[in-house]
Structure formats: C-alpha cells, structure tokens
Tab-separated table of C-alpha atoms in Angstrom:
chain	number	residue	atom	x	y	z
A	609	MET	CA	0.000	0.000	0.000
A	610	TYR	CA	2.824	2.399	0.845
A	611	LEU	CA	4.367	1.732	-2.581
A	612	LEU	CA	1.077	2.652	-4.262
A	613	ILE	CA	0.887	5.828	-2.172
A	614	PHE	CA	4.468	6.728	-3.115
A	615	ILE	CA	3.700	6.268	-6.821
A	616	GLY	CA	0.565	8.390	-6.481
A	617	LEU	CA	2.515	11.029	-4.579
A	618	PHE	CA	5.043	11.230	-7.423
A	619	LEU	CA	2.431	11.242	-10.210
A	620	VAL	CA	-0.162	13.680	-8.817
A	621	GLY	CA	0.503	14.418	-5.134
A	622	ILE	CA	3.594	16.580	-5.569
A	623	PRO	CA	2.929	17.661	-9.200
A	624	HIS	CA	-0.511	19.115	-8.357
A	625	GLY	CA	1.305	21.532	-6.063
A	626	ALA	CA	3.974	22.315	-8.647
A	627	MET	CA	1.696	24.353	-10.888
A	628	ASP	CA	1.481	27.377	-8.615
A	629	HIS	CA	3.229	29.628	-11.126
A	630	LYS	CA	0.368	28.947	-13.551
A	631	THR	CA	-2.214	30.402	-11.167
A	632	GLY	CA	-0.745	33.881	-11.616
A	633	LEU	CA	-0.580	34.875	-7.936
A	634	PHE	CA	3.211	34.984	-7.676
A	635	SER	CA	3.978	35.284	-11.394
A	636	ASP	CA	2.149	37.719	-13.683
A	637	ASN	CA	3.366	35.928	-16.810
A	638	LYS	CA	2.643	32.513	-15.236
A	639	LYS	CA	6.259	31.380	-15.627
A	640	ILE	CA	8.915	30.258	-13.173
A	641	ASN	CA	11.411	33.121	-12.999
A	642	LEU	CA	13.617	34.701	-10.339
A	643	PHE	CA	10.864	37.075	-9.240
A	644	PHE	CA	8.445	34.165	-8.766
A	645	ILE	CA	11.047	32.133	-6.850
A	646	PHE	CA	11.904	35.119	-4.624
A	647	LYS	CA	8.264	35.741	-3.666
A	648	TYR	CA	7.505	32.030	-3.221
A	649	LEU	CA	10.511	31.480	-0.959
A	650	GLY	CA	9.630	34.655	0.935
A	651	VAL	CA	6.241	33.253	1.922
A	652	MET	CA	7.875	29.953	2.870
A	653	LEU	CA	10.349	31.870	5.040
A	654	ILE	CA	7.514	33.495	6.983
A	655	ALA	CA	6.130	30.057	7.865
A	656	TYR	CA	9.624	28.794	8.743
A	657	ILE	CA	10.347	31.729	11.077
A	658	LEU	CA	7.068	31.069	12.875
A	659	TRP	CA	8.325	27.596	13.824
A	660	PHE	CA	11.278	29.230	15.613
A	661	ILE	CA	9.065	31.748	17.401
A	662	SER	CA	6.441	29.237	18.563
A	663	PRO	CA	6.128	25.633	17.324
A	664	THR	CA	2.637	25.426	18.822
A	665	VAL	CA	1.370	28.527	17.013
A	666	ALA	CA	3.055	27.372	13.794
A	667	LEU	CA	1.384	23.952	14.045
A	668	VAL	CA	-2.067	25.401	14.742
A	669	ALA	CA	-1.642	27.813	11.830
A	670	PHE	CA	-0.574	24.933	9.569
A	671	ILE	CA	-3.648	22.898	10.506
A	672	LEU	CA	-5.951	25.885	9.962
A	673	TYR	CA	-4.675	26.867	6.530
A	674	SER	CA	-4.499	23.212	5.482
A	675	ALA	CA	-8.116	22.704	6.591
A	676	TRP	CA	-9.091	25.743	4.536
A	677	HIS	CA	-7.257	24.392	1.485
A	678	PHE	CA	-8.603	20.832	1.651
A	679	GLY	CA	-12.117	22.111	2.217
A	680	GLU	CA	-11.841	24.649	-0.597
A	681	THR	CA	-10.741	21.939	-3.025
A	682	ASP	CA	-13.524	19.594	-1.952
A	683	ILE	CA	-16.362	22.112	-2.203
A	684	GLN	CA	-15.104	22.982	-5.688
A	685	GLU	CA	-15.296	19.295	-6.574
A	686	TRP	CA	-18.701	18.880	-4.919
A	687	LYS	CA	-20.079	22.157	-6.344
A	688	ILE	CA	-20.933	23.589	-2.929
A	689	ASN	CA	-20.814	27.376	-2.970
A	690	SER	CA	-19.747	28.099	0.616
A	691	ARG	CA	-16.182	28.613	1.778
A	692	PHE	CA	-17.350	28.399	5.379
A	693	VAL	CA	-18.732	24.905	4.753
A	694	GLY	CA	-15.448	23.985	3.075
A	695	PHE	CA	-13.411	25.229	6.039
A	696	LEU	CA	-15.722	23.425	8.463
A	697	TRP	CA	-15.296	20.190	6.509
A	698	GLY	CA	-11.512	20.598	6.539
A	699	LEU	CA	-11.543	20.999	10.319
A	700	ILE	CA	-13.819	17.966	10.696
A	701	MET	CA	-11.522	15.866	8.518
A	702	PHE	CA	-8.456	16.716	10.611
A	703	SER	CA	-10.396	16.277	13.856
A	704	ALA	CA	-11.576	12.805	12.874
A	705	LEU	CA	-8.066	11.700	11.920
A	706	PHE	CA	-6.435	13.171	15.026
A	707	PHE	CA	-9.089	12.088	17.545
A	708	SER	CA	-8.828	8.481	16.343
A	709	HIS	CA	-5.003	8.402	16.396
A	710	VAL	CA	-3.998	10.392	19.480
A	711	SER	CA	-1.084	8.120	20.452
A	712	GLU	CA	0.460	8.388	16.977
A	713	LEU	CA	-0.241	12.122	16.895
A	714	ASN	CA	1.612	12.563	20.182
A	715	VAL	CA	4.736	11.011	18.656
A	716	ILE	CA	4.685	13.726	15.986
A	717	LEU	CA	3.932	16.459	18.536
A	718	LYS	CA	6.888	15.365	20.657
A	719	ALA	CA	9.201	15.485	17.633
A	720	LEU	CA	7.961	19.021	16.915
A	721	SER	CA	8.497	20.132	20.539
A	722	VAL	CA	4.760	20.738	20.931
A	723	GLN	CA	2.745	19.869	24.064
A	724	GLN	CA	1.322	16.349	23.748
A	725	LEU	CA	-2.383	15.619	24.152
A	726	PRO	CA	-3.550	13.911	27.372
A	727	LEU	CA	-4.613	10.352	26.606
A	728	GLU	CA	-7.293	10.260	29.304
A	729	LEU	CA	-9.650	12.621	27.463
A	730	PRO	CA	-12.641	11.046	25.609
A	731	TRP	CA	-11.049	11.205	22.169
A	732	LEU	CA	-13.105	8.360	20.714
A	733	GLY	CA	-16.288	10.166	21.706
A	734	LEU	CA	-15.052	13.287	19.916
A	735	PHE	CA	-14.143	11.104	16.942
A	736	PHE	CA	-17.710	9.785	16.861
A	737	TRP	CA	-19.174	13.304	17.013
A	738	SER	CA	-16.926	14.546	14.218
A	739	LEU	CA	-18.180	11.681	12.046
A	740	THR	CA	-21.776	12.460	12.997
A	741	ILE	CA	-21.429	16.136	12.048
A	742	SER	CA	-19.752	15.165	8.777
A	743	PHE	CA	-22.559	12.723	7.985
A	744	LEU	CA	-25.241	15.329	8.714
A	745	LEU	CA	-23.516	17.921	6.522
A	746	ALA	CA	-23.174	15.392	3.706
A	747	ARG	CA	-26.894	14.653	3.959
A	748	LEU	CA	-27.754	18.350	4.132
A	749	HIS	CA	-25.831	19.068	0.928
A	750	GLN	CA	-26.937	15.781	-0.675
A	751	SER	CA	-23.339	14.904	-1.479
A	752	LEU	CA	-22.574	11.229	-2.025
A	753	PRO	CA	-18.780	11.834	-2.345
A	754	TRP	CA	-18.830	13.616	1.019
A	755	LEU	CA	-20.758	10.715	2.540
A	756	LEU	CA	-18.203	8.250	1.145
A	757	LEU	CA	-15.346	10.300	2.606
A	758	THR	CA	-17.099	10.200	5.970
A	759	CYS	CA	-17.189	6.406	5.696
A	760	PHE	CA	-13.485	6.453	4.868
A	761	LEU	CA	-12.776	8.526	7.986
A	762	ALA	CA	-14.677	5.963	10.054
A	763	LEU	CA	-12.634	3.114	8.547
A	764	SER	CA	-9.395	5.074	9.013
A	765	TYR	CA	-9.616	4.224	12.715
A	766	TRP	CA	-8.070	0.856	11.801
A	767	LEU	CA	-5.286	2.401	9.696
A	768	PRO	CA	-2.057	4.074	10.813
A	769	LEU	CA	-2.407	7.867	10.966
A	770	VAL	CA	0.164	8.565	8.246
A	771	MET	CA	-1.371	6.003	5.885
A	772	ALA	CA	-4.922	7.283	6.454
A	773	PHE	CA	-3.911	10.857	5.714
A	774	ALA	CA	-1.761	9.829	2.734
A	775	ILE	CA	-4.688	7.961	1.158
A	776	TYR	CA	-6.899	11.037	1.500
A	777	PHE	CA	-4.174	13.411	0.300
A	778	VAL	CA	-2.995	11.440	-2.733
A	779	PHE	CA	-6.070	9.642	-4.009
A	780	HIS	CA	-8.682	12.267	-3.214
A	781	HIS	CA	-7.310	15.765	-2.592
A	782	SER	CA	-4.382	15.751	-5.015
A	783	TRP	CA	-6.370	14.060	-7.767
A	784	SER	CA	-9.212	16.571	-7.363
A	785	GLY	CA	-6.801	19.512	-7.505
A	786	TRP	CA	-5.035	17.960	-10.488
A	787	LYS	CA	-8.339	17.612	-12.376
A	788	HIS	CA	-9.278	21.220	-11.646
A	789	LEU	CA	-5.942	22.480	-12.997
A	790	ARG	CA	-5.989	20.203	-16.044
A	791	THR	CA	-9.543	21.166	-16.959
A	792	SER	CA	-8.932	24.877	-16.446
A	793	PHE	CA	-5.692	24.966	-18.451
A	794	LYS	CA	-7.128	22.611	-21.098
A	795	VAL	CA	-4.076	20.346	-21.221
A	796	SER	CA	-3.432	16.597	-21.015
A	797	ASN	CA	-2.234	14.764	-17.918
A	798	TRP	CA	1.182	14.231	-19.519
A	799	SER	CA	1.544	17.890	-20.488
A	800	LEU	CA	0.631	18.984	-16.970
A	801	PHE	CA	3.114	16.515	-15.474
A	802	LYS	CA	5.954	17.777	-17.696
A	803	THR	CA	5.175	21.377	-16.776
A	804	ALA	CA	5.283	20.510	-13.075
A	805	LEU	CA	8.516	18.490	-13.240
A	806	PRO	CA	11.065	21.361	-12.822
A	807	PHE	CA	9.233	22.644	-9.757
A	808	ASN	CA	9.094	19.114	-8.315
A	809	LEU	CA	12.845	18.704	-8.682
A	810	GLY	CA	13.490	22.138	-7.195
A	811	ALA	CA	11.377	21.364	-4.130
A	812	PHE	CA	13.180	18.041	-3.649
A	813	VAL	CA	16.623	19.682	-3.865
A	814	LEU	CA	15.543	22.436	-1.460
A	815	PHE	CA	14.391	19.864	1.083
A	816	VAL	CA	17.555	17.729	0.835
A	817	VAL	CA	19.916	20.705	1.057
A	818	LEU	CA	18.230	22.816	3.733
A	819	PHE	CA	16.143	20.431	5.840
A	820	LEU	CA	17.340	16.812	5.682
A	821	ASN	CA	20.204	15.851	8.004
A	822	THR	CA	21.299	12.205	7.792
A	823	ARG	CA	23.548	12.615	10.840
A	824	MET	CA	20.552	13.282	13.058
A	825	GLY	CA	18.013	10.754	14.295
A	826	TRP	CA	14.699	9.666	12.806
A	827	ASP	CA	12.634	11.925	15.094
A	828	TYR	CA	14.601	14.984	14.000
A	829	ASN	CA	14.091	14.266	10.328
A	830	ILE	CA	10.385	13.483	10.787
A	831	ALA	CA	10.021	16.909	12.395
A	832	GLN	CA	11.972	18.522	9.554
A	833	ILE	CA	9.798	16.823	6.937
A	834	PHE	CA	6.693	18.091	8.721
A	835	ILE	CA	8.072	21.637	8.994
A	836	PHE	CA	9.121	21.634	5.337
A	837	ILE	CA	5.645	20.527	4.248
A	838	SER	CA	4.068	23.294	6.332
A	839	CYS	CA	6.388	25.890	4.782
A	840	ILE	CA	5.912	24.829	1.172
A	841	SER	CA	2.160	24.429	1.721
A	842	LEU	CA	1.537	28.088	2.605
A	843	PRO	CA	2.388	29.636	-0.807
A	844	HIS	CA	0.703	26.684	-2.536
A	845	ILE	CA	-2.509	27.206	-0.581
A	846	LEU	CA	-2.473	30.938	-1.318
A	847	SER	CA	-1.922	30.157	-5.009
A	848	MET	CA	-4.757	27.630	-5.175
A	849	SER	CA	-7.144	29.893	-3.273
A	850	TYR	CA	-6.381	32.600	-5.852
A	851	PHE	CA	-6.928	30.031	-8.606
A	852	TYR	CA	-10.326	28.948	-7.261
A	853	LYS	CA	-11.393	32.568	-6.812
A	854	LYS	CA	-10.566	33.264	-10.466
A	855	LEU	CA	-12.209	30.007	-11.506
A	856	LYS	CA	-15.511	31.195	-10.074
A	857	THR	CA	-15.309	34.304	-12.258
A	858	LYS	CA	-14.024	32.309	-15.270
A	859	ARG	CA	-10.792	34.300	-15.468
A	860	VAL	CA	-8.130	31.569	-15.147
C-alpha cells in the first residue's frame, strides 16, 4: 500500500502543487522566474520563522490553513458554494483523523516540541461526534462523495495515521486539484506533469539541502519533513485559493 501511495505522490501528489506559477498569484506571466522564486521562498520563510518563534502557534496555523485548502478543493469538486462549509469540513476531517489516532499524533507532537495531548480525554467520543457532524452535513448538501469520505474517515480508525492521511491526500485531494488544474488549463495529464517536473525537482533539492540531516536521528528528520511541508504548503494554498477565486469568475 505504501508503494502505491508513493507512486501516487510522485504522479499527482507533488505535481498538483507544482503548478502554482500557472495560477498567476506569484507570477504575472505565469512562468517560473527569479521574481516568482523570490516571492515564493519569501512566503515559505515566513512560515519557517514562525516555527522558531512558537512551534505550537506554527502547528495550529498549519492545521488551519491546510483545513481551509482541503475544504476549498472539496467544495469545488462537490459544487458547494460556501467557503465556510469547506473550512468546516476541513476541520472535521483533521479532527476525525487526530481524535482516532492520538497516540500516533503525540509522537509527531513530541518530535515538533509541541505539548502532547492527554490520553485520558474522551477522544473516541469526539471522533464519533466529528463523524456524525460530517454525515449530517453530507446529507444536508446531498453529497454522495462527502458521505463516502465520511465512511473512509470511520474506517481510518483501523489504519495508521500517516497512511490514512496519505490515502486522502494522494487519491482524493491531489487528484481533485489535479483535475481542476488540467480542466482549467485545457491540457493533457502528460503535459501537466511535464510542466510541473522542474518545480518538483526544485522542491526536492531544497528539502535535501536545507532540511534533511542524515547525521541526526529519525525523530529529528520526521520533524523537519513536517516543517518543510508546512512551509511549502503556505504559498501553494495561497496560489490555489487565488486560482479557485478566479475560476468562479471564469478568469483563469
């Protein structure tokens, strides 16, 4: 399963986030140039500095803007015209995953130097309520895909946290975002992949050079991977939010 996730991550997971220059937020001519790179890295730097100031605040911010992004992508896919509903769904999705995997979450929190969650709280009850709210919202909006995702969240209780999130991220979120970009730009999957390839390679080199440290332990590098993802996610989320805003006015 992890091999399949890795292949999906390479084919659409990372590439769907490598088209940010095409959205026009950081590049007026929609090309990767020095000005685009400077602005993109500048936004990443803001997120990175926040981790030094307060890991807890940085983590909460990361969860909030990720919830916004996942929800925004899903409501675009489900044709629900409410960013609030999208944000609420994103928060529910994270809540369900975290409440059902508190022990695994605490391992990540410890690596990030963030206060761990007390195990004695009724996390499974909160997990149940997050599923209930998700189910009711899916029924309210008459969305079968949303209902199916709620079922997936329920089944994710029996999966490792990283695998459960990876399945959602690669096979649902990334594929949805990829389809939106491909349809909007009117290009083939192969053409979109080739366009994204230079950005993919650049992100990989940036991570290896600035974040990865083979002389340190596994916990250190897990934390660095998490921090890197949070940093590179911020400009991507801003780019995609700009893209979806333009998409609604048919100006992409």
